[in-house]
PDB file of C-alpha atoms in Angstrom:
ATOM      1  CA  MET A  18       0.000   0.000   0.000  1.00 46.00           C
ATOM      2  CA  ARG A  19       2.861   2.381   0.802  1.00 52.00           C
ATOM      3  CA  ARG A  20       4.384   1.736  -2.655  1.00 48.00           C
ATOM      4  CA  ILE A  21       1.081   2.529  -4.394  1.00 41.00           C
ATOM      5  CA  ARG A  22       0.803   5.846  -2.528  1.00 50.00           C
ATOM      6  CA  SER A  23       4.345   6.849  -3.520  1.00 47.00           C
ATOM      7  CA  VAL A  24       3.618   6.110  -7.198  1.00 41.00           C
ATOM      8  CA  LYS A  25       0.436   8.199  -7.034  1.00 43.00           C
ATOM      9  CA  ARG A  26       2.356  11.094  -5.508  1.00 49.00           C
ATOM     10  CA  SER A  27       4.990  10.936  -8.284  1.00 49.00           C
ATOM     11  CA  VAL A  28       2.360  11.338 -11.036  1.00 51.00           C
ATOM     12  CA  ARG A  29       0.114  13.828  -9.260  1.00 59.00           C
ATOM     13  CA  PHE A  30       0.892  16.432 -11.950  1.00 64.00           C
ATOM     14  CA  PRO A  31       1.441  14.374 -15.114  1.00 77.00           C
ATOM     15  CA  VAL A  32       2.524  16.173 -18.289  1.00 82.00           C
ATOM     16  CA  SER A  33       0.775  15.279 -21.538  1.00 87.00           C
ATOM     17  CA  SER A  34       2.627  14.621 -24.779  1.00 86.00           C
ATOM     18  CA  THR A  35       0.971  17.709 -26.272  1.00 90.00           C
ATOM     19  CA  LEU A  36       2.284  19.992 -23.533  1.00 92.00           C
ATOM     20  CA  LEU A  37       5.706  18.398 -23.695  1.00 93.00           C
ATOM     21  CA  ARG A  38       5.879  18.924 -27.454  1.00 94.00           C
ATOM     22  CA  ARG A  39       4.784  22.559 -27.102  1.00 95.00           C
ATOM     23  CA  LEU A  40       7.485  23.202 -24.531  1.00 96.00           C
ATOM     24  CA  ALA A  41      10.079  21.630 -26.827  1.00 96.00           C
ATOM     25  CA  LEU A  42       8.877  23.852 -29.683  1.00 97.00           C
ATOM     26  CA  ALA A  43       9.123  26.880 -27.394  1.00 97.00           C
ATOM     27  CA  SER A  44      12.718  25.885 -26.676  1.00 97.00           C
ATOM     28  CA  ILE A  45      13.508  25.841 -30.404  1.00 97.00           C
ATOM     29  CA  ILE A  46      11.910  29.256 -30.920  1.00 97.00           C
ATOM     30  CA  ALA A  47      13.702  30.732 -27.901  1.00 96.00           C
ATOM     31  CA  ASN A  48      17.095  29.488 -29.061  1.00 96.00           C
ATOM     32  CA  VAL A  49      16.519  30.863 -32.560  1.00 96.00           C
ATOM     33  CA  ALA A  50      15.449  34.171 -31.008  1.00 94.00           C
ATOM     34  CA  ILE A  51      18.647  34.468 -29.002  1.00 93.00           C
ATOM     35  CA  VAL A  52      20.665  33.972 -32.196  1.00 93.00           C
ATOM     36  CA  VAL A  53      18.780  36.863 -33.792  1.00 93.00           C
ATOM     37  CA  THR A  54      19.139  39.117 -30.742  1.00 90.00           C
ATOM     38  CA  GLY A  55      22.811  38.192 -30.525  1.00 88.00           C
ATOM     39  CA  GLY A  56      23.095  39.346 -34.121  1.00 86.00           C
ATOM     40  CA  ALA A  57      21.410  42.606 -33.132  1.00 87.00           C
ATOM     41  CA  VAL A  58      24.087  43.088 -30.467  1.00 87.00           C
ATOM     42  CA  ARG A  59      26.808  42.747 -33.075  1.00 82.00           C
ATOM     43  CA  LEU A  60      25.053  44.734 -35.787  1.00 85.00           C
ATOM     44  CA  THR A  61      24.489  47.703 -33.465  1.00 86.00           C
ATOM     45  CA  ALA A  62      28.142  47.665 -32.354  1.00 81.00           C
ATOM     46  CA  SER A  63      26.982  46.770 -28.833  1.00 82.00           C
ATOM     47  CA  GLY A  64      29.228  43.744 -28.397  1.00 79.00           C
ATOM     48  CA  LEU A  65      31.163  45.500 -25.638  1.00 82.00           C
ATOM     49  CA  GLY A  66      28.153  47.370 -24.270  1.00 82.00           C
ATOM     50  CA  CYS A  67      28.903  45.390 -21.127  1.00 83.00           C
ATOM     51  CA  PRO A  68      32.712  45.435 -21.259  1.00 82.00           C
ATOM     52  CA  THR A  69      33.289  42.531 -18.889  1.00 83.00           C
ATOM     53  CA  TRP A  70      31.729  39.197 -17.887  1.00 84.00           C
ATOM     54  CA  PRO A  71      29.928  37.809 -15.906  1.00 83.00           C
ATOM     55  CA  ARG A  72      29.368  41.324 -14.525  1.00 82.00           C
ATOM     56  CA  CYS A  73      28.274  44.094 -16.859  1.00 84.00           C
ATOM     57  CA  THR A  74      30.848  46.420 -15.299  1.00 80.00           C
ATOM     58  CA  ASP A  75      33.530  45.863 -12.682  1.00 78.00           C
ATOM     59  CA  ASP A  76      31.075  46.985 -10.006  1.00 78.00           C
ATOM     60  CA  SER A  77      27.648  45.990 -11.347  1.00 80.00           C
ATOM     61  CA  TYR A  78      25.911  42.966 -12.812  1.00 79.00           C
ATOM     62  CA  THR A  79      23.463  45.279 -14.594  1.00 81.00           C
ATOM     63  CA  THR A  80      23.901  48.046 -17.120  1.00 80.00           C
ATOM     64  CA  THR A  81      24.218  51.636 -15.940  1.00 76.00           C
ATOM     65  CA  ALA A  82      22.893  54.890 -17.376  1.00 74.00           C
ATOM     66  CA  GLU A  83      26.406  55.976 -18.351  1.00 67.00           C
ATOM     67  CA  MET A  84      26.710  52.970 -20.705  1.00 74.00           C
ATOM     68  CA  GLY A  85      23.880  54.211 -22.890  1.00 80.00           C
ATOM     69  CA  VAL A  86      21.915  52.236 -25.447  1.00 86.00           C
ATOM     70  CA  HIS A  87      24.772  49.821 -26.214  1.00 81.00           C
ATOM     71  CA  GLY A  88      24.797  48.668 -22.604  1.00 83.00           C
ATOM     72  CA  VAL A  89      21.031  48.187 -22.664  1.00 85.00           C
ATOM     73  CA  ILE A  90      21.215  46.076 -25.840  1.00 86.00           C
ATOM     74  CA  GLU A  91      24.040  43.855 -24.608  1.00 85.00           C
ATOM     75  CA  PHE A  92      22.542  43.428 -21.129  1.00 84.00           C
ATOM     76  CA  GLY A  93      19.128  42.667 -22.649  1.00 85.00           C
ATOM     77  CA  ASN A  94      20.662  39.837 -24.643  1.00 85.00           C
ATOM     78  CA  ARG A  95      22.251  38.458 -21.476  1.00 86.00           C
ATOM     79  CA  LEU A  96      18.866  38.528 -19.740  1.00 88.00           C
ATOM     80  CA  LEU A  97      17.317  36.602 -22.625  1.00 90.00           C
ATOM     81  CA  THR A  98      19.793  33.810 -21.908  1.00 90.00           C
ATOM     82  CA  PHE A  99      18.103  33.302 -18.537  1.00 92.00           C
ATOM     83  CA  ALA A 100      14.696  33.104 -20.220  1.00 93.00           C
ATOM     84  CA  VAL A 101      15.986  30.491 -22.661  1.00 95.00           C
ATOM     85  CA  GLY A 102      17.476  28.547 -19.750  1.00 94.00           C
ATOM     86  CA  ILE A 103      14.197  28.636 -17.818  1.00 96.00           C
ATOM     87  CA  ILE A 104      12.369  27.185 -20.818  1.00 96.00           C
ATOM     88  CA  ALA A 105      15.008  24.456 -21.143  1.00 96.00           C
ATOM     89  CA  LEU A 106      14.673  23.642 -17.435  1.00 97.00           C
ATOM     90  CA  ALA A 107      10.884  23.466 -17.827  1.00 96.00           C
ATOM     91  CA  VAL A 108      11.381  20.962 -20.647  1.00 96.00           C
ATOM     92  CA  VAL A 109      13.598  18.763 -18.450  1.00 95.00           C
ATOM     93  CA  LEU A 110      11.056  18.839 -15.606  1.00 95.00           C
ATOM     94  CA  ALA A 111       8.245  18.078 -18.057  1.00 94.00           C
ATOM     95  CA  VAL A 112      10.153  15.078 -19.404  1.00 94.00           C
ATOM     96  CA  LEU A 113      10.587  13.781 -15.857  1.00 93.00           C
ATOM     97  CA  ALA A 114       6.886  14.289 -15.086  1.00 92.00           C
ATOM     98  CA  HIS A 115       5.645  12.736 -18.328  1.00 88.00           C
ATOM     99  CA  ARG A 116       3.992   9.343 -18.048  1.00 84.00           C
ATOM    100  CA  PRO A 117       4.744   6.829 -19.296  1.00 82.00           C
ATOM    101  CA  ARG A 118       8.440   7.592 -18.993  1.00 81.00           C
ATOM    102  CA  ARG A 119       9.969   7.852 -22.483  1.00 82.00           C
ATOM    103  CA  ARG A 120      13.326   6.427 -23.461  1.00 78.00           C
ATOM    104  CA  GLY A 121      15.707   8.866 -25.121  1.00 86.00           C
ATOM    105  CA  LEU A 122      13.980  12.114 -24.152  1.00 93.00           C
ATOM    106  CA  LEU A 123      15.903  12.962 -20.992  1.00 94.00           C
ATOM    107  CA  PRO A 124      19.433  12.945 -22.534  1.00 95.00           C
ATOM    108  CA  LEU A 125      18.304  15.342 -25.270  1.00 95.00           C
ATOM    109  CA  ALA A 126      16.502  17.626 -22.808  1.00 96.00           C
ATOM    110  CA  VAL A 127      19.501  17.699 -20.466  1.00 96.00           C
ATOM    111  CA  GLY A 128      21.802  18.315 -23.446  1.00 96.00           C
ATOM    112  CA  VAL A 129      19.804  21.404 -24.400  1.00 96.00           C
ATOM    113  CA  LEU A 130      19.750  22.617 -20.792  1.00 96.00           C
ATOM    114  CA  PHE A 131      23.511  22.281 -20.275  1.00 96.00           C
ATOM    115  CA  GLY A 132      24.213  23.633 -23.749  1.00 94.00           C
ATOM    116  CA  ILE A 133      22.761  27.001 -22.780  1.00 93.00           C
ATOM    117  CA  PRO A 134      25.199  27.846 -19.933  1.00 92.00           C
ATOM    118  CA  ALA A 135      28.033  26.440 -22.057  1.00 93.00           C
ATOM    119  CA  GLN A 136      27.010  28.796 -24.838  1.00 89.00           C
ATOM    120  CA  ALA A 137      26.780  31.657 -22.324  1.00 88.00           C
ATOM    121  CA  VAL A 138      30.341  30.943 -21.166  1.00 92.00           C
ATOM    122  CA  ILE A 139      31.549  31.124 -24.777  1.00 93.00           C
ATOM    123  CA  GLY A 140      29.690  34.423 -25.041  1.00 89.00           C
ATOM    124  CA  GLY A 141      31.555  35.629 -21.978  1.00 89.00           C
ATOM    125  CA  ILE A 142      34.855  34.607 -23.547  1.00 93.00           C
ATOM    126  CA  THR A 143      33.991  36.681 -26.632  1.00 90.00           C
ATOM    127  CA  VAL A 144      33.664  39.726 -24.379  1.00 88.00           C
ATOM    128  CA  LEU A 145      36.847  38.962 -22.423  1.00 90.00           C
ATOM    129  CA  THR A 146      38.774  38.537 -25.719  1.00 90.00           C
ATOM    130  CA  ASN A 147      37.427  41.847 -27.067  1.00 87.00           C
ATOM    131  CA  LEU A 148      35.187  40.107 -29.614  1.00 89.00           C
ATOM    132  CA  ASN A 149      37.800  37.852 -31.166  1.00 91.00           C
ATOM    133  CA  PRO A 150      36.146  36.903 -34.502  1.00 91.00           C
ATOM    134  CA  TRP A 151      36.974  33.204 -34.170  1.00 94.00           C
ATOM    135  CA  VAL A 152      35.383  33.052 -30.720  1.00 93.00           C
ATOM    136  CA  VAL A 153      32.374  34.997 -31.988  1.00 91.00           C
ATOM    137  CA  GLY A 154      31.977  32.388 -34.734  1.00 92.00           C
ATOM    138  CA  LEU A 155      32.224  29.584 -32.175  1.00 94.00           C
ATOM    139  CA  HIS A 156      29.521  31.340 -30.136  1.00 93.00           C
ATOM    140  CA  PHE A 157      27.180  31.230 -33.141  1.00 94.00           C
ATOM    141  CA  LEU A 158      27.983  27.589 -33.918  1.00 95.00           C
ATOM    142  CA  ALA A 159      27.333  26.616 -30.285  1.00 95.00           C
ATOM    143  CA  SER A 160      23.867  28.094 -30.666  1.00 95.00           C
ATOM    144  CA  MET A 161      23.369  26.008 -33.810  1.00 96.00           C
ATOM    145  CA  ALA A 162      24.286  22.862 -31.860  1.00 96.00           C
ATOM    146  CA  VAL A 163      21.743  23.687 -29.139  1.00 97.00           C
ATOM    147  CA  ILE A 164      19.060  24.353 -31.764  1.00 97.00           C
ATOM    148  CA  ALA A 165      19.820  20.999 -33.396  1.00 97.00           C
ATOM    149  CA  ALA A 166      19.455  19.186 -30.059  1.00 97.00           C
ATOM    150  CA  ALA A 167      16.197  21.030 -29.319  1.00 97.00           C
ATOM    151  CA  TYR A 168      14.835  20.064 -32.734  1.00 97.00           C
ATOM    152  CA  ALA A 169      15.818  16.408 -32.243  1.00 96.00           C
ATOM    153  CA  LEU A 170      13.967  16.423 -28.906  1.00 96.00           C
ATOM    154  CA  TRP A 171      10.867  17.990 -30.491  1.00 96.00           C
ATOM    155  CA  ARG A 172      10.800  15.312 -33.189  1.00 95.00           C
ATOM    156  CA  ARG A 173      11.542  12.489 -30.757  1.00 94.00           C
ATOM    157  CA  ILE A 174       8.578  13.381 -28.527  1.00 93.00           C
ATOM    158  CA  LYS A 175       6.126  12.645 -31.336  1.00 90.00           C
ATOM    159  CA  GLU A 176       7.746   9.351 -32.271  1.00 87.00           C
ATOM    160  CA  PRO A 177       6.992   5.979 -30.689  1.00 84.00           C
ATOM    161  CA  ASP A 178       9.690   4.116 -28.811  1.00 82.00           C
ATOM    162  CA  GLY A 179      10.346   1.239 -31.193  1.00 82.00           C
ATOM    163  CA  PRO A 180      13.326   0.642 -33.482  1.00 86.00           C
ATOM    164  CA  VAL A 181      14.266   3.028 -36.288  1.00 88.00           C
ATOM    165  CA  SER A 182      13.362   1.942 -39.815  1.00 91.00           C
ATOM    166  CA  PRO A 183      14.567   3.705 -42.995  1.00 93.00           C
ATOM    167  CA  THR A 184      11.904   5.129 -45.322  1.00 94.00           C
ATOM    168  CA  VAL A 185      14.267   5.497 -48.303  1.00 96.00           C
ATOM    169  CA  PRO A 186      16.998   3.277 -49.780  1.00 96.00           C
ATOM    170  CA  ALA A 187      20.372   3.321 -48.057  1.00 96.00           C
ATOM    171  CA  PRO A 188      22.151   5.349 -50.797  1.00 96.00           C
ATOM    172  CA  LEU A 189      19.606   8.155 -50.378  1.00 97.00           C
ATOM    173  CA  ARG A 190      20.077   8.169 -46.612  1.00 97.00           C
ATOM    174  CA  THR A 191      23.802   8.523 -47.248  1.00 97.00           C
ATOM    175  CA  LEU A 192      23.108  11.406 -49.633  1.00 97.00           C
ATOM    176  CA  ALA A 193      20.939  13.046 -46.972  1.00 97.00           C
ATOM    177  CA  TRP A 194      23.795  12.779 -44.456  1.00 97.00           C
ATOM    178  CA  ILE A 195      26.205  14.279 -47.014  1.00 97.00           C
ATOM    179  CA  THR A 196      23.766  17.147 -47.555  1.00 97.00           C
ATOM    180  CA  THR A 197      23.625  17.672 -43.786  1.00 97.00           C
ATOM    181  CA  ALA A 198      27.425  17.781 -43.609  1.00 97.00           C
ATOM    182  CA  VAL A 199      27.576  20.311 -46.450  1.00 98.00           C
ATOM    183  CA  SER A 200      24.897  22.403 -44.712  1.00 97.00           C
ATOM    184  CA  ALA A 201      26.989  22.408 -41.530  1.00 97.00           C
ATOM    185  CA  SER A 202      30.115  23.390 -43.473  1.00 97.00           C
ATOM    186  CA  VAL A 203      28.230  26.291 -45.078  1.00 97.00           C
ATOM    187  CA  LEU A 204      27.373  27.534 -41.573  1.00 96.00           C
ATOM    188  CA  VAL A 205      31.004  27.258 -40.494  1.00 97.00           C
ATOM    189  CA  VAL A 206      32.331  29.128 -43.525  1.00 96.00           C
ATOM    190  CA  GLY A 207      29.585  31.698 -43.025  1.00 94.00           C
ATOM    191  CA  THR A 208      31.132  32.567 -39.653  1.00 93.00           C
ATOM    192  CA  TRP A 209      34.447  33.115 -41.433  1.00 94.00           C
ATOM    193  CA  VAL A 210      32.756  35.502 -43.835  1.00 93.00           C
ATOM    194  CA  THR A 211      31.245  37.363 -40.890  1.00 90.00           C
ATOM    195  CA  GLY A 212      34.618  37.520 -39.175  1.00 90.00           C
ATOM    196  CA  SER A 213      36.136  39.178 -42.230  1.00 88.00           C
ATOM    197  CA  GLY A 214      33.356  41.730 -42.687  1.00 82.00           C
ATOM    198  CA  PRO A 215      32.568  45.130 -41.216  1.00 83.00           C
ATOM    199  CA  HIS A 216      30.128  44.087 -38.472  1.00 77.00           C
ATOM    200  CA  ALA A 217      32.598  43.316 -35.714  1.00 69.00           C
ATOM    201  CA  GLY A 218      30.299  44.108 -32.804  1.00 71.00           C
ATOM    202  CA  ASP A 219      32.471  47.029 -31.735  1.00 67.00           C
ATOM    203  CA  HIS A 220      34.366  49.640 -33.707  1.00 71.00           C
ATOM    204  CA  GLY A 221      37.691  48.575 -32.213  1.00 70.00           C
ATOM    205  CA  ALA A 222      37.270  44.793 -32.574  1.00 77.00           C
ATOM    206  CA  ALA A 223      39.753  42.846 -34.695  1.00 81.00           C
ATOM    207  CA  ARG A 224      38.933  40.985 -37.895  1.00 85.00           C
ATOM    208  CA  ASN A 225      40.139  37.508 -38.898  1.00 88.00           C
ATOM    209  CA  SER A 226      42.414  38.777 -41.716  1.00 87.00           C
ATOM    210  CA  LEU A 227      40.704  36.655 -44.395  1.00 93.00           C
ATOM    211  CA  ASP A 228      40.008  38.357 -47.712  1.00 93.00           C
ATOM    212  CA  PRO A 229      36.269  39.165 -47.664  1.00 90.00           C
ATOM    213  CA  THR A 230      35.826  38.680 -51.427  1.00 92.00           C
ATOM    214  CA  GLN A 231      37.600  35.337 -51.556  1.00 95.00           C
ATOM    215  CA  ILE A 232      35.979  33.826 -48.466  1.00 94.00           C
ATOM    216  CA  SER A 233      32.558  35.063 -49.638  1.00 92.00           C
ATOM    217  CA  GLN A 234      33.141  33.209 -52.918  1.00 94.00           C
ATOM    218  CA  VAL A 235      34.011  30.020 -51.007  1.00 96.00           C
ATOM    219  CA  HIS A 236      30.809  30.465 -49.008  1.00 95.00           C
ATOM    220  CA  ALA A 237      28.773  30.992 -52.184  1.00 94.00           C
ATOM    221  CA  ASP A 238      30.285  27.872 -53.766  1.00 96.00           C
ATOM    222  CA  GLY A 239      29.211  25.878 -50.728  1.00 96.00           C
ATOM    223  CA  VAL A 240      25.688  27.270 -51.015  1.00 96.00           C
ATOM    224  CA  PHE A 241      25.510  26.264 -54.710  1.00 96.00           C
ATOM    225  CA  LEU A 242      26.637  22.752 -53.777  1.00 97.00           C
ATOM    226  CA  LEU A 243      24.063  22.572 -50.990  1.00 97.00           C
ATOM    227  CA  ILE A 244      21.231  23.652 -53.281  1.00 97.00           C
ATOM    228  CA  GLY A 245      22.349  21.148 -55.929  1.00 97.00           C
ATOM    229  CA  LEU A 246      22.369  18.307 -53.409  1.00 98.00           C
ATOM    230  CA  SER A 247      18.955  19.348 -52.090  1.00 98.00           C
ATOM    231  CA  VAL A 248      17.460  19.358 -55.597  1.00 98.00           C
ATOM    232  CA  ALA A 249      18.992  15.928 -56.238  1.00 97.00           C
ATOM    233  CA  LEU A 250      17.444  14.656 -53.018  1.00 97.00           C
ATOM    234  CA  TYR A 251      14.017  15.993 -53.989  1.00 98.00           C
ATOM    235  CA  PHE A 252      13.933  14.213 -57.329  1.00 98.00           C
ATOM    236  CA  ALA A 253      15.476  11.038 -55.891  1.00 97.00           C
ATOM    237  CA  PHE A 254      12.852  10.916 -53.130  1.00 98.00           C
ATOM    238  CA  ARG A 255      10.091  11.423 -55.698  1.00 97.00           C
ATOM    239  CA  ALA A 256      11.533   8.629 -57.834  1.00 97.00           C
ATOM    240  CA  VAL A 257      11.311   6.098 -54.993  1.00 96.00           C
ATOM    241  CA  GLY A 258       7.887   7.277 -53.810  1.00 95.00           C
ATOM    242  CA  ALA A 259       9.129   8.794 -50.546  1.00 96.00           C
ATOM    243  CA  GLU A 260       6.643  11.671 -50.568  1.00 96.00           C
ATOM    244  CA  ARG A 261       7.229  12.772 -46.970  1.00 96.00           C
ATOM    245  CA  ALA A 262      10.959  13.075 -47.583  1.00 97.00           C
ATOM    246  CA  ALA A 263      10.325  14.834 -50.911  1.00 97.00           C
ATOM    247  CA  ARG A 264       8.144  17.439 -49.174  1.00 97.00           C
ATOM    248  CA  ALA A 265      10.854  18.032 -46.585  1.00 97.00           C
ATOM    249  CA  ALA A 266      13.424  18.485 -49.384  1.00 98.00           C
ATOM    250  CA  ALA A 267      11.104  20.950 -51.157  1.00 98.00           C
ATOM    251  CA  VAL A 268      10.859  23.027 -47.968  1.00 98.00           C
ATOM    252  CA  LEU A 269      14.652  22.963 -47.647  1.00 98.00           C
ATOM    253  CA  ILE A 270      15.104  24.137 -51.260  1.00 98.00           C
ATOM    254  CA  ALA A 271      12.640  27.007 -50.771  1.00 97.00           C
ATOM    255  CA  ILE A 272      14.435  28.183 -47.622  1.00 97.00           C
ATOM    256  CA  GLU A 273      17.846  27.845 -49.272  1.00 97.00           C
ATOM    257  CA  LEU A 274      16.739  29.932 -52.250  1.00 96.00           C
ATOM    258  CA  GLY A 275      15.334  32.629 -49.969  1.00 96.00           C
ATOM    259  CA  GLN A 276      18.513  32.592 -47.904  1.00 95.00           C
ATOM    260  CA  GLY A 277      20.615  32.756 -51.062  1.00 92.00           C
ATOM    261  CA  VAL A 278      18.712  35.791 -52.333  1.00 94.00           C
ATOM    262  CA  ILE A 279      19.225  37.574 -48.994  1.00 94.00           C
ATOM    263  CA  GLY A 280      22.913  36.665 -49.073  1.00 90.00           C
ATOM    264  CA  PHE A 281      23.500  38.031 -52.570  1.00 89.00           C
ATOM    265  CA  VAL A 282      21.501  41.203 -51.951  1.00 93.00           C
ATOM    266  CA  GLN A 283      23.308  41.940 -48.689  1.00 89.00           C
ATOM    267  CA  TYR A 284      26.677  41.394 -50.381  1.00 86.00           C
ATOM    268  CA  PHE A 285      25.983  43.749 -53.277  1.00 88.00           C
ATOM    269  CA  THR A 286      24.370  46.387 -51.036  1.00 90.00           C
ATOM    270  CA  HIS A 287      27.407  46.436 -48.728  1.00 86.00           C
ATOM    271  CA  LEU A 288      25.935  44.444 -45.838  1.00 84.00           C
ATOM    272  CA  PRO A 289      23.120  46.556 -44.373  1.00 89.00           C
ATOM    273  CA  GLY A 290      22.377  45.486 -40.813  1.00 84.00           C
ATOM    274  CA  VAL A 291      18.754  44.536 -41.418  1.00 90.00           C
ATOM    275  CA  LEU A 292      19.664  42.073 -44.179  1.00 91.00           C
ATOM    276  CA  VAL A 293      22.539  40.614 -42.162  1.00 89.00           C
ATOM    277  CA  GLY A 294      20.119  39.975 -39.300  1.00 90.00           C
ATOM    278  CA  ALA A 295      17.638  38.354 -41.698  1.00 93.00           C
ATOM    279  CA  HIS A 296      20.488  36.191 -43.024  1.00 93.00           C
ATOM    280  CA  MET A 297      21.259  34.992 -39.494  1.00 93.00           C
ATOM    281  CA  LEU A 298      17.621  34.012 -39.022  1.00 95.00           C
ATOM    282  CA  GLY A 299      17.763  32.250 -42.386  1.00 95.00           C
ATOM    283  CA  SER A 300      20.787  30.264 -41.227  1.00 96.00           C
ATOM    284  CA  CYS A 301      18.730  28.871 -38.352  1.00 96.00           C
ATOM    285  CA  LEU A 302      15.890  27.990 -40.725  1.00 97.00           C
ATOM    286  CA  VAL A 303      18.272  26.251 -43.141  1.00 97.00           C
ATOM    287  CA  LEU A 304      19.623  24.159 -40.275  1.00 97.00           C
ATOM    288  CA  LEU A 305      16.123  23.181 -39.122  1.00 98.00           C
ATOM    289  CA  ALA A 306      14.995  22.354 -42.663  1.00 98.00           C
ATOM    290  CA  THR A 307      18.117  20.258 -43.242  1.00 98.00           C
ATOM    291  CA  LEU A 308      17.405  18.286 -40.085  1.00 97.00           C
ATOM    292  CA  GLY A 309      13.809  17.923 -41.251  1.00 97.00           C
ATOM    293  CA  VAL A 310      15.030  16.176 -44.407  1.00 97.00           C
ATOM    294  CA  LEU A 311      17.316  13.910 -42.395  1.00 96.00           C
ATOM    295  CA  PHE A 312      14.514  12.890 -40.026  1.00 96.00           C
ATOM    296  CA  ALA A 313      12.191  12.264 -42.983  1.00 96.00           C
ATOM    297  CA  THR A 314      14.483   9.509 -44.276  1.00 97.00           C
ATOM    298  CA  ARG A 315      13.620   7.301 -41.316  1.00 94.00           C
ATOM    299  CA  GLU A 316      10.788   6.515 -38.974  1.00 90.00           C
ATOM    300  CA  ARG A 317      10.543   4.970 -35.565  1.00 86.00           C
ATOM    301  CA  LEU A 318       8.239   1.990 -35.260  1.00 81.00           C
ATOM    302  CA  PRO A 319       5.925   1.333 -32.311  1.00 80.00           C
ATOM    303  CA  ALA A 320       7.534  -0.485 -29.436  1.00 71.00           C
ATOM    304  CA  ALA A 321       6.822  -4.190 -29.227  1.00 67.00           C
ATOM    305  CA  PRO A 322       4.377  -5.113 -26.460  1.00 65.00           C
ATOM    306  CA  PRO A 323       5.970  -6.777 -23.437  1.00 60.00           C
ATOM    307  CA  ALA A 324       6.088 -10.546 -23.597  1.00 59.00           C
ATOM    308  CA  PRO A 325       3.458 -12.279 -21.458  1.00 64.00           C
ATOM    309  CA  ALA A 326       4.736 -13.696 -18.208  1.00 58.00           C
ATOM    310  CA  GLU A 327       5.504 -17.390 -18.211  1.00 62.00           C
ATOM    311  CA  PRO A 328       2.944 -19.360 -16.132  1.00 62.00           C
ATOM    312  CA  VAL A 329       4.463 -20.846 -13.019  1.00 60.00           C
ATOM    313  CA  ALA A 330       4.091 -24.601 -13.062  1.00 58.00           C
ATOM    314  CA  GLU A 331       2.394 -25.962  -9.962  1.00 59.00           C
ATOM    315  CA  PRO A 332       4.479 -28.603  -8.236  1.00 59.00           C
ATOM    316  CA  VAL A 333       3.157 -32.145  -8.645  1.00 58.00           C
ATOM    317  CA  GLY A 334       1.036 -33.123  -5.677  1.00 56.00           C
ATOM    318  CA  ALA A 335       0.650 -29.540  -4.491  1.00 52.00           C
ATOM    319  CA  GLY A 336      -3.132 -29.801  -4.633  1.00 50.00           C
ATOM    320  CA  ALA A 337      -3.298 -33.161  -2.882  1.00 45.00           C
TER     321      ALA A 337
END
């Protein structure tokens, strides 16, 4: 009886799958938002609005009136980190409260939660290194890793707990993984382009010494390759009747084309801040759409029901 009461207490406030999925989606949105606001910090030259870390000044954790609008912008972005962390913590608690307990959800939820302070520490290092462009790029890529983990959690919540089964032939799954790797490399090279450009986050911040024209061309070549692979995936998926994967590839192509247009326009208009910010948002959307294609190449089957218990044989003569 005592055991039954303890179980009832542990599920007094159960979390539904719908609520859990909504919280996971909120985590994705929040992490994308902090990428965009982080871009706003850099694009407004507010990267050193709070010139030290973890304090905003040597004597205060908050911005002061003397620091002006740049201090407000930088400190506001730091505050948003706490909001993102609270959402991630809510997701972890919701996973623990969800019944029945799901395999594979907790590691992803904890990964997102611990990724946020890790990303904040990298952000602090960017301030302490006076916005070193390589560290700034790492800060962005850390956010991409957290977004990827949050997306994987969101997708996993909807799936059953059985084994994974491919929905397309093995060569197409390999091609999807190659496309994902190329997408990741485009993000990496994109940070190099940013590090060579004019938006350093502060007027005195160093640049990475790469030639902006040459590295932009390398970035553009990677984008052309990514679009070509995505188009190949779309037609290959259609050829094998994998309509769900084909739809995911079509979404990826549309986002890539939109992102490409923004990239070319911002380059030839000398990188206006609004377009650079839109390009950062587009980078997040490209990552999510790429992961959407990868997840569409497989499905998770329902878990097998537990085997019935073996009947216990009654000893001979027990009923005599």
